[in-house]
């Protein structure tokens, strides 16, 4: 691993830079990427954000969004940019498998790779690393990278601030998760001072549902929610048929699991959805319960303690049954 000080030197001159993030980007993935992008272009760098896949409309308003390249829609251009890059920033992920086929291209590129991330157990593909699992968002680490490492607080302009605020807000579940420290609030305050309109950002992210999405949410809560009182656990299981019936789009399922977790007695919530090729699980937990452990051990996934994801090649019914059986192993931990 190289010293970040030499990266600071590298960035003294305009460079060809690619910024990428994990597939199916969320608010932190796009917020951290575009935050860094809006910083780098002020320094005269030739920077491009390449997202491995598309992302929902409620994330498509951030400054610089119109310049984002979607890999699956522009494979040739993306491959050229990655091969020609001098520096590739890898934000909000730490394993090349998280960027699908792009992982091979990034791995083969002669560019310096910079990991800015807050997930557990980073893979060893990077040359530079700004990594902290205690950070609530990759956007928080982009902030500290710009301010503490590069000493460019004055370059946190309105565009940078808007993107970074969005990343921090979404990944901390609106400043609610246990990793929302006083430092995070101070950074958020700095970003507001730099021009981020916090109220407007909340509105753009959380109050931009489509009618379909809201009706789908209603269906999930009324018809698909199951509570297991002995495990303080709630499950929302959704079939392919439901997805088709409500014309559910990318991002429409995001956050639904949090409604299940909002029940006072629920310590663990699972959103289990049947997709075309596999079943996906999204887990959220309160306090110390390790949602990521279940995903890692049983569902080829992982994540953070309070927010994790996984998948299964079984049917929806079989996956739900397996999940319920696993809960007995965690009964004591769930009954705190
Ligand atoms: Mn993140």
CSV table of C-alpha atoms and ligand atoms in Angstrom, one decimal:
chain,number,residue,atom,x,y,z
A,1,UNK,CA,0.0,0.0,0.0
A,2,UNK,CA,1.3,3.4,-0.9
A,3,UNK,CA,1.3,6.5,1.3
A,4,UNK,CA,-1.6,8.9,0.7
A,5,UNK,CA,0.9,11.7,0.7
A,6,UNK,CA,2.2,10.6,-2.7
A,7,UNK,CA,-1.3,10.5,-4.0
A,8,UNK,CA,-1.6,14.2,-2.9
A,9,UNK,CA,1.4,14.9,-5.0
A,10,UNK,CA,0.0,13.0,-8.0
A,11,UNK,CA,-3.1,15.1,-7.8
A,12,UNK,CA,-1.1,18.3,-8.1
A,13,UNK,CA,-1.3,18.0,-11.8
A,14,UNK,CA,-4.3,17.4,-14.0
A,15,UNK,CA,-4.9,13.7,-14.4
A,16,UNK,CA,-7.1,11.3,-16.3
A,17,UNK,CA,-9.4,10.0,-13.6
A,18,UNK,CA,-12.2,7.5,-13.4
A,19,UNK,CA,-14.4,7.4,-10.4
A,20,UNK,CA,-16.5,4.2,-9.9
A,21,UNK,CA,-18.8,2.7,-7.3
A,22,UNK,CA,-20.7,-0.5,-6.6
A,23,UNK,CA,-23.4,-1.8,-8.9
A,24,UNK,CA,-27.0,-0.7,-8.3
A,25,UNK,CA,-25.7,2.5,-6.8
A,26,UNK,CA,-27.4,3.9,-3.7
A,27,UNK,CA,-27.4,7.4,-2.3
A,28,UNK,CA,-23.9,7.1,-0.8
A,29,UNK,CA,-22.5,5.5,-3.9
A,30,UNK,CA,-23.7,8.3,-6.2
A,31,UNK,CA,-23.3,11.0,-3.5
A,32,UNK,CA,-19.6,10.1,-2.8
A,33,UNK,CA,-18.8,9.7,-6.5
A,34,UNK,CA,-20.3,12.9,-7.6
A,35,UNK,CA,-19.0,14.8,-4.6
A,36,UNK,CA,-15.5,13.7,-5.5
A,37,UNK,CA,-16.1,14.4,-9.2
A,38,UNK,CA,-17.3,18.0,-8.5
A,39,UNK,CA,-14.1,18.5,-6.4
A,40,UNK,CA,-11.7,17.1,-9.0
A,41,UNK,CA,-13.1,19.1,-12.0
A,42,UNK,CA,-12.3,22.3,-10.1
A,43,UNK,CA,-8.7,21.2,-10.1
A,44,UNK,CA,-8.6,20.8,-13.9
A,45,UNK,CA,-8.6,17.0,-13.8
A,46,UNK,CA,-10.3,15.1,-16.6
A,47,UNK,CA,-12.7,13.1,-14.4
A,48,UNK,CA,-15.5,10.7,-15.3
A,49,UNK,CA,-17.9,8.9,-13.1
A,50,UNK,CA,-18.8,5.4,-14.4
A,51,UNK,CA,-21.6,3.6,-12.6
A,52,UNK,CA,-21.6,-0.2,-13.3
A,53,UNK,CA,-25.4,-0.2,-13.6
A,54,UNK,CA,-28.2,2.3,-13.7
A,55,UNK,CA,-29.8,3.8,-10.6
A,56,UNK,CA,-33.2,5.2,-9.5
A,57,UNK,CA,-34.6,8.5,-10.5
A,58,UNK,CA,-34.6,9.8,-7.0
A,59,UNK,CA,-30.8,9.8,-7.2
A,60,UNK,CA,-30.6,11.4,-10.7
A,61,UNK,CA,-30.7,15.0,-9.7
A,62,UNK,CA,-27.3,15.5,-8.1
A,63,UNK,CA,-24.9,18.1,-9.7
A,64,UNK,CA,-22.9,16.3,-12.4
A,65,UNK,CA,-25.4,13.6,-12.9
A,66,UNK,CA,-25.7,14.4,-16.6
A,67,UNK,CA,-22.1,13.5,-17.0
A,68,UNK,CA,-22.3,10.0,-15.4
A,69,UNK,CA,-21.6,7.1,-17.8
A,70,UNK,CA,-23.6,3.9,-17.2
A,71,UNK,CA,-21.3,1.0,-18.0
A,72,UNK,CA,-24.0,-1.4,-19.2
A,73,UNK,CA,-25.2,1.3,-21.7
A,74,UNK,CA,-21.7,2.4,-22.8
A,75,UNK,CA,-19.3,-0.5,-22.4
A,76,UNK,CA,-16.9,0.5,-25.2
A,77,UNK,CA,-16.4,4.1,-23.9
A,78,UNK,CA,-16.2,2.9,-20.3
A,79,UNK,CA,-13.5,0.3,-21.2
A,80,UNK,CA,-11.4,2.9,-23.0
A,81,UNK,CA,-11.7,5.4,-20.1
A,82,UNK,CA,-10.7,2.7,-17.6
A,83,UNK,CA,-7.8,1.5,-19.7
A,84,UNK,CA,-6.5,5.1,-20.3
A,85,UNK,CA,-7.0,6.3,-16.7
A,86,UNK,CA,-4.1,7.4,-14.5
A,87,UNK,CA,-6.1,7.1,-11.3
A,88,UNK,CA,-9.2,5.1,-10.6
A,89,UNK,CA,-11.1,6.0,-7.5
A,90,UNK,CA,-13.2,3.1,-6.1
A,91,UNK,CA,-15.9,4.5,-3.8
A,92,UNK,CA,-18.2,2.7,-1.4
A,93,UNK,CA,-17.0,-0.8,-2.2
A,94,UNK,CA,-13.9,-2.9,-1.5
A,95,UNK,CA,-14.2,-6.0,-3.7
A,96,UNK,CA,-14.0,-5.9,-7.5
A,97,UNK,CA,-16.9,-8.4,-7.7
A,98,UNK,CA,-19.1,-5.5,-6.6
A,99,UNK,CA,-18.6,-3.7,-9.9
A,100,UNK,CA,-19.6,-6.8,-12.0
A,101,UNK,CA,-17.7,-7.2,-15.4
A,102,UNK,CA,-16.1,-3.8,-14.8
A,103,UNK,CA,-14.0,-5.5,-12.1
A,104,UNK,CA,-11.8,-7.2,-14.7
A,105,UNK,CA,-11.2,-3.9,-16.6
A,106,UNK,CA,-10.4,-2.0,-13.4
A,107,UNK,CA,-8.1,-4.9,-12.2
A,108,UNK,CA,-6.2,-4.9,-15.6
A,109,UNK,CA,-5.9,-1.1,-15.9
A,110,UNK,CA,-2.4,0.3,-15.2
A,111,UNK,CA,-4.0,3.2,-13.3
A,112,UNK,CA,-3.4,3.7,-9.6
A,113,UNK,CA,-6.4,2.5,-7.7
A,114,UNK,CA,-7.7,4.4,-4.7
A,115,UNK,CA,-10.2,2.8,-2.3
A,116,UNK,CA,-12.3,5.1,-0.3
A,117,UNK,CA,-14.7,2.9,1.6
A,118,UNK,CA,-16.3,1.9,4.9
A,119,UNK,CA,-17.1,-1.8,4.4
A,120,UNK,CA,-15.6,-4.6,6.3
A,121,UNK,CA,-12.8,-6.9,5.0
A,122,UNK,CA,-11.4,-5.0,2.0
A,123,UNK,CA,-9.9,-7.0,-0.9
A,124,UNK,CA,-6.3,-6.2,-1.8
A,125,UNK,CA,-6.6,-4.6,-5.3
A,126,UNK,CA,-5.8,-1.0,-4.4
A,127,UNK,CA,-2.7,1.1,-4.3
A,128,UNK,CA,-4.0,3.8,-2.0
A,129,UNK,CA,-6.6,3.4,0.8
A,130,UNK,CA,-8.7,5.8,2.7
A,131,UNK,CA,-10.8,3.3,4.6
A,132,UNK,CA,-12.6,3.4,7.9
A,133,UNK,CA,-15.4,1.0,9.0
A,134,UNK,CA,-16.5,3.5,11.6
A,135,UNK,CA,-17.4,6.1,9.0
A,136,UNK,CA,-21.2,6.2,8.4
A,137,UNK,CA,-20.8,6.8,4.7
A,138,UNK,CA,-18.2,6.7,1.9
A,139,UNK,CA,-19.2,10.4,1.4
A,140,UNK,CA,-17.9,11.1,4.9
A,141,UNK,CA,-14.5,9.7,3.9
A,142,UNK,CA,-14.5,11.7,0.7
A,143,UNK,CA,-15.1,14.8,2.9
A,144,UNK,CA,-12.1,13.9,5.2
A,145,UNK,CA,-10.0,13.0,2.1
A,146,UNK,CA,-10.6,16.5,0.6
A,147,UNK,CA,-10.4,18.4,3.8
A,148,UNK,CA,-7.8,16.6,6.0
A,149,UNK,CA,-5.7,14.8,3.4
A,150,UNK,CA,-5.7,17.3,0.5
A,151,UNK,CA,-6.3,20.4,2.7
A,152,UNK,CA,-8.9,21.8,0.3
A,153,UNK,CA,-11.8,22.7,2.5
A,154,UNK,CA,-12.3,25.9,0.4
A,155,UNK,CA,-13.1,23.7,-2.6
A,156,UNK,CA,-16.1,22.1,-0.9
A,157,UNK,CA,-18.5,24.2,-3.0
A,158,UNK,CA,-22.3,24.0,-3.2
A,159,UNK,CA,-22.1,21.1,-5.7
A,160,UNK,CA,-19.6,19.0,-3.7
A,161,UNK,CA,-21.5,19.7,-0.5
A,162,UNK,CA,-24.9,18.8,-2.0
A,163,UNK,CA,-23.6,15.4,-3.1
A,164,UNK,CA,-21.7,14.6,0.0
A,165,UNK,CA,-24.6,15.6,2.2
A,166,UNK,CA,-26.8,13.2,0.2
A,167,UNK,CA,-24.4,10.3,0.7
A,168,UNK,CA,-24.1,10.9,4.5
A,169,UNK,CA,-27.9,11.4,4.9
A,170,UNK,CA,-28.9,8.3,3.0
A,171,UNK,CA,-26.3,5.9,4.5
A,172,UNK,CA,-26.9,7.0,8.0
A,173,UNK,CA,-30.7,6.5,7.4
A,174,UNK,CA,-31.2,10.3,7.9
A,175,UNK,CA,-28.8,10.6,10.8
A,176,UNK,CA,-30.3,7.8,12.8
A,177,UNK,CA,-27.9,4.8,12.7
A,178,UNK,CA,-25.5,4.3,15.7
A,179,UNK,CA,-22.5,5.4,13.6
A,180,UNK,CA,-24.0,8.9,13.2
A,181,UNK,CA,-21.5,10.5,15.6
A,182,UNK,CA,-21.1,14.1,16.6
A,183,UNK,CA,-18.3,14.3,14.0
A,184,UNK,CA,-20.8,13.3,11.4
A,185,UNK,CA,-23.2,16.0,12.5
A,186,UNK,CA,-20.3,18.5,12.4
A,187,UNK,CA,-19.4,17.5,8.9
A,188,UNK,CA,-23.1,17.8,7.9
A,189,UNK,CA,-23.1,21.3,9.4
A,190,UNK,CA,-20.0,22.2,7.4
A,191,UNK,CA,-21.8,20.9,4.2
A,192,UNK,CA,-24.8,23.0,4.9
A,193,UNK,CA,-22.6,26.1,5.5
A,194,UNK,CA,-21.0,25.3,2.1
A,195,UNK,CA,-24.3,25.4,0.4
A,196,UNK,CA,-26.1,22.1,0.8
A,197,UNK,CA,-29.8,22.7,1.1
A,198,UNK,CA,-30.6,20.0,3.6
A,199,UNK,CA,-34.4,20.4,3.5
A,200,UNK,CA,-34.5,20.3,-0.3
A,201,UNK,CA,-32.2,17.2,-0.4
A,202,UNK,CA,-34.5,15.4,2.0
A,203,UNK,CA,-37.4,16.2,-0.2
A,204,UNK,CA,-35.7,15.1,-3.4
A,205,UNK,CA,-34.7,11.8,-1.9
A,206,UNK,CA,-37.6,10.8,0.4
A,207,UNK,CA,-40.6,12.7,-1.1
A,208,UNK,CA,-40.3,11.7,-4.7
A,209,UNK,CA,-42.3,8.4,-4.8
A,210,UNK,CA,-44.3,7.4,-7.8
A,211,UNK,CA,-47.9,6.4,-7.2
A,212,UNK,CA,-47.0,2.8,-8.1
A,213,UNK,CA,-44.2,2.8,-5.5
A,214,UNK,CA,-46.6,4.0,-2.8
A,215,UNK,CA,-49.2,1.4,-3.6
A,216,UNK,CA,-46.5,-1.3,-3.7
A,217,UNK,CA,-45.4,-0.2,-0.2
A,218,UNK,CA,-49.0,-0.4,0.9
A,219,UNK,CA,-49.3,-3.9,-0.5
A,220,UNK,CA,-46.0,-5.0,1.2
A,221,UNK,CA,-47.2,-3.7,4.6
A,222,UNK,CA,-50.8,-4.9,4.4
A,223,UNK,CA,-50.3,-8.3,2.8
A,224,UNK,CA,-46.6,-9.4,2.9
A,225,UNK,CA,-45.5,-8.5,6.4
A,226,UNK,CA,-45.0,-11.3,8.9
A,227,UNK,CA,-44.0,-10.8,12.5
A,228,UNK,CA,-42.2,-13.5,14.5
A,229,UNK,CA,-42.6,-12.3,18.1
A,230,UNK,CA,-40.4,-15.1,19.6
A,231,UNK,CA,-37.5,-13.7,17.5
A,232,UNK,CA,-38.4,-10.0,17.6
A,233,UNK,CA,-38.1,-10.3,13.8
A,234,UNK,CA,-40.2,-9.0,10.9
A,235,UNK,CA,-40.2,-10.4,7.4
A,236,UNK,CA,-41.6,-8.9,4.2
A,237,UNK,CA,-41.5,-11.4,1.4
A,238,UNK,CA,-42.4,-10.3,-2.1
A,239,UNK,CA,-43.0,-12.5,-5.1
A,240,UNK,CA,-42.1,-11.9,-8.8
A,241,UNK,CA,-45.8,-11.6,-9.4
A,242,UNK,CA,-46.1,-8.7,-7.0
A,243,UNK,CA,-43.2,-7.0,-8.7
A,244,UNK,CA,-44.9,-7.3,-12.1
A,245,UNK,CA,-48.3,-6.3,-10.8
A,246,UNK,CA,-47.0,-3.0,-9.3
A,247,UNK,CA,-44.6,-2.4,-12.1
A,248,UNK,CA,-41.8,-2.0,-9.6
A,249,UNK,CA,-38.7,-0.2,-10.9
A,250,UNK,CA,-35.1,0.1,-9.8
A,251,UNK,CA,-35.0,1.6,-6.4
A,252,UNK,CA,-38.7,1.2,-5.7
A,253,UNK,CA,-38.0,-1.5,-3.1
A,254,UNK,CA,-35.3,0.5,-1.3
A,255,UNK,CA,-36.1,1.5,2.2
A,256,UNK,CA,-39.2,-0.7,2.6
A,257,UNK,CA,-37.4,-2.9,5.0
A,258,UNK,CA,-37.1,0.1,7.4
A,259,UNK,CA,-40.9,0.2,7.8
A,260,UNK,CA,-40.7,-3.3,9.2
A,261,UNK,CA,-37.8,-2.3,11.5
A,262,UNK,CA,-39.9,0.7,12.7
A,263,UNK,CA,-42.1,-1.6,14.8
A,264,UNK,CA,-40.9,-1.1,18.4
A,265,UNK,CA,-40.5,-4.7,19.3
A,266,UNK,CA,-38.7,-5.6,16.1
A,267,UNK,CA,-34.9,-5.9,16.4
A,268,UNK,CA,-34.3,-7.5,13.0
A,269,UNK,CA,-36.2,-6.9,9.7
A,270,UNK,CA,-35.8,-8.8,6.4
A,271,UNK,CA,-37.0,-7.7,3.0
A,272,UNK,CA,-36.9,-10.8,0.8
A,273,UNK,CA,-37.7,-10.3,-2.9
A,274,UNK,CA,-38.0,-12.8,-5.8
A,275,UNK,CA,-36.1,-11.4,-8.8
A,276,UNK,CA,-35.9,-12.9,-12.2
A,277,UNK,CA,-32.8,-15.0,-11.6
A,278,UNK,CA,-32.5,-15.2,-7.8
A,279,UNK,CA,-34.0,-14.2,-4.5
A,280,UNK,CA,-32.5,-11.1,-2.8
A,281,UNK,CA,-32.4,-10.4,0.9
A,282,UNK,CA,-32.0,-7.0,2.5
A,283,UNK,CA,-31.6,-7.1,6.3
A,284,UNK,CA,-31.7,-4.2,8.9
A,285,UNK,CA,-31.2,-4.5,12.6
A,286,UNK,CA,-31.1,-2.4,15.7
A,287,UNK,CA,-28.3,-1.9,18.2
A,288,UNK,CA,-25.7,-4.6,18.3
A,289,UNK,CA,-27.4,-7.3,16.3
A,290,UNK,CA,-25.1,-8.4,13.5
A,291,UNK,CA,-27.3,-8.5,10.4
A,292,UNK,CA,-24.2,-8.9,8.2
A,293,UNK,CA,-23.2,-12.1,9.9
A,294,UNK,CA,-26.4,-13.8,8.8
A,295,UNK,CA,-25.9,-12.5,5.2
A,296,UNK,CA,-22.3,-13.6,5.1
A,297,UNK,CA,-22.8,-17.1,6.7
A,298,UNK,CA,-25.9,-18.1,4.9
A,299,UNK,CA,-26.7,-15.9,1.9
A,300,UNK,CA,-23.5,-15.2,0.0
A,301,UNK,CA,-23.5,-11.6,1.1
A,302,UNK,CA,-22.5,-9.2,3.8
A,303,UNK,CA,-22.5,-5.5,4.7
A,304,UNK,CA,-22.6,-3.5,7.9
A,305,UNK,CA,-23.8,-4.7,11.3
A,306,UNK,CA,-27.1,-2.8,11.0
A,307,UNK,CA,-27.6,-3.0,7.2
A,308,UNK,CA,-26.7,-6.0,5.1
A,309,UNK,CA,-27.7,-7.9,2.0
A,310,UNK,CA,-27.5,-11.3,0.5
A,311,UNK,CA,-29.0,-13.7,-2.1
A,312,UNK,CA,-30.2,-17.2,-2.5
A,313,UNK,CA,-30.7,-19.5,-5.5
A,314,UNK,CA,-33.6,-21.3,-3.7
A,315,UNK,CA,-37.2,-20.4,-4.3
A,316,UNK,CA,-38.8,-17.5,-2.4
A,317,UNK,CA,-40.6,-20.0,-0.1
A,318,UNK,CA,-37.5,-22.0,0.6
A,319,UNK,CA,-35.5,-18.9,1.3
A,320,UNK,CA,-38.1,-17.6,3.8
A,321,UNK,CA,-38.1,-21.0,5.5
A,322,UNK,CA,-34.3,-21.1,5.6
A,323,UNK,CA,-34.2,-17.6,7.1
A,324,UNK,CA,-36.7,-18.6,9.8
A,325,UNK,CA,-34.7,-21.7,10.7
A,326,UNK,CA,-31.5,-19.6,11.0
A,327,UNK,CA,-33.3,-17.3,13.5
A,328,UNK,CA,-33.3,-20.0,16.2
A,329,UNK,CA,-29.5,-19.8,16.3
A,330,UNK,CA,-29.8,-16.1,17.1
A,331,UNK,CA,-32.7,-16.3,19.5
A,332,UNK,CA,-30.8,-15.1,22.5
A,333,UNK,CA,-29.2,-12.2,20.6
A,334,UNK,CA,-32.6,-11.2,19.3
A,335,UNK,CA,-34.2,-11.1,22.7
A,336,UNK,CA,-32.1,-8.4,24.3
B,1,LIG,MN1,-21.9,3.5,1.8
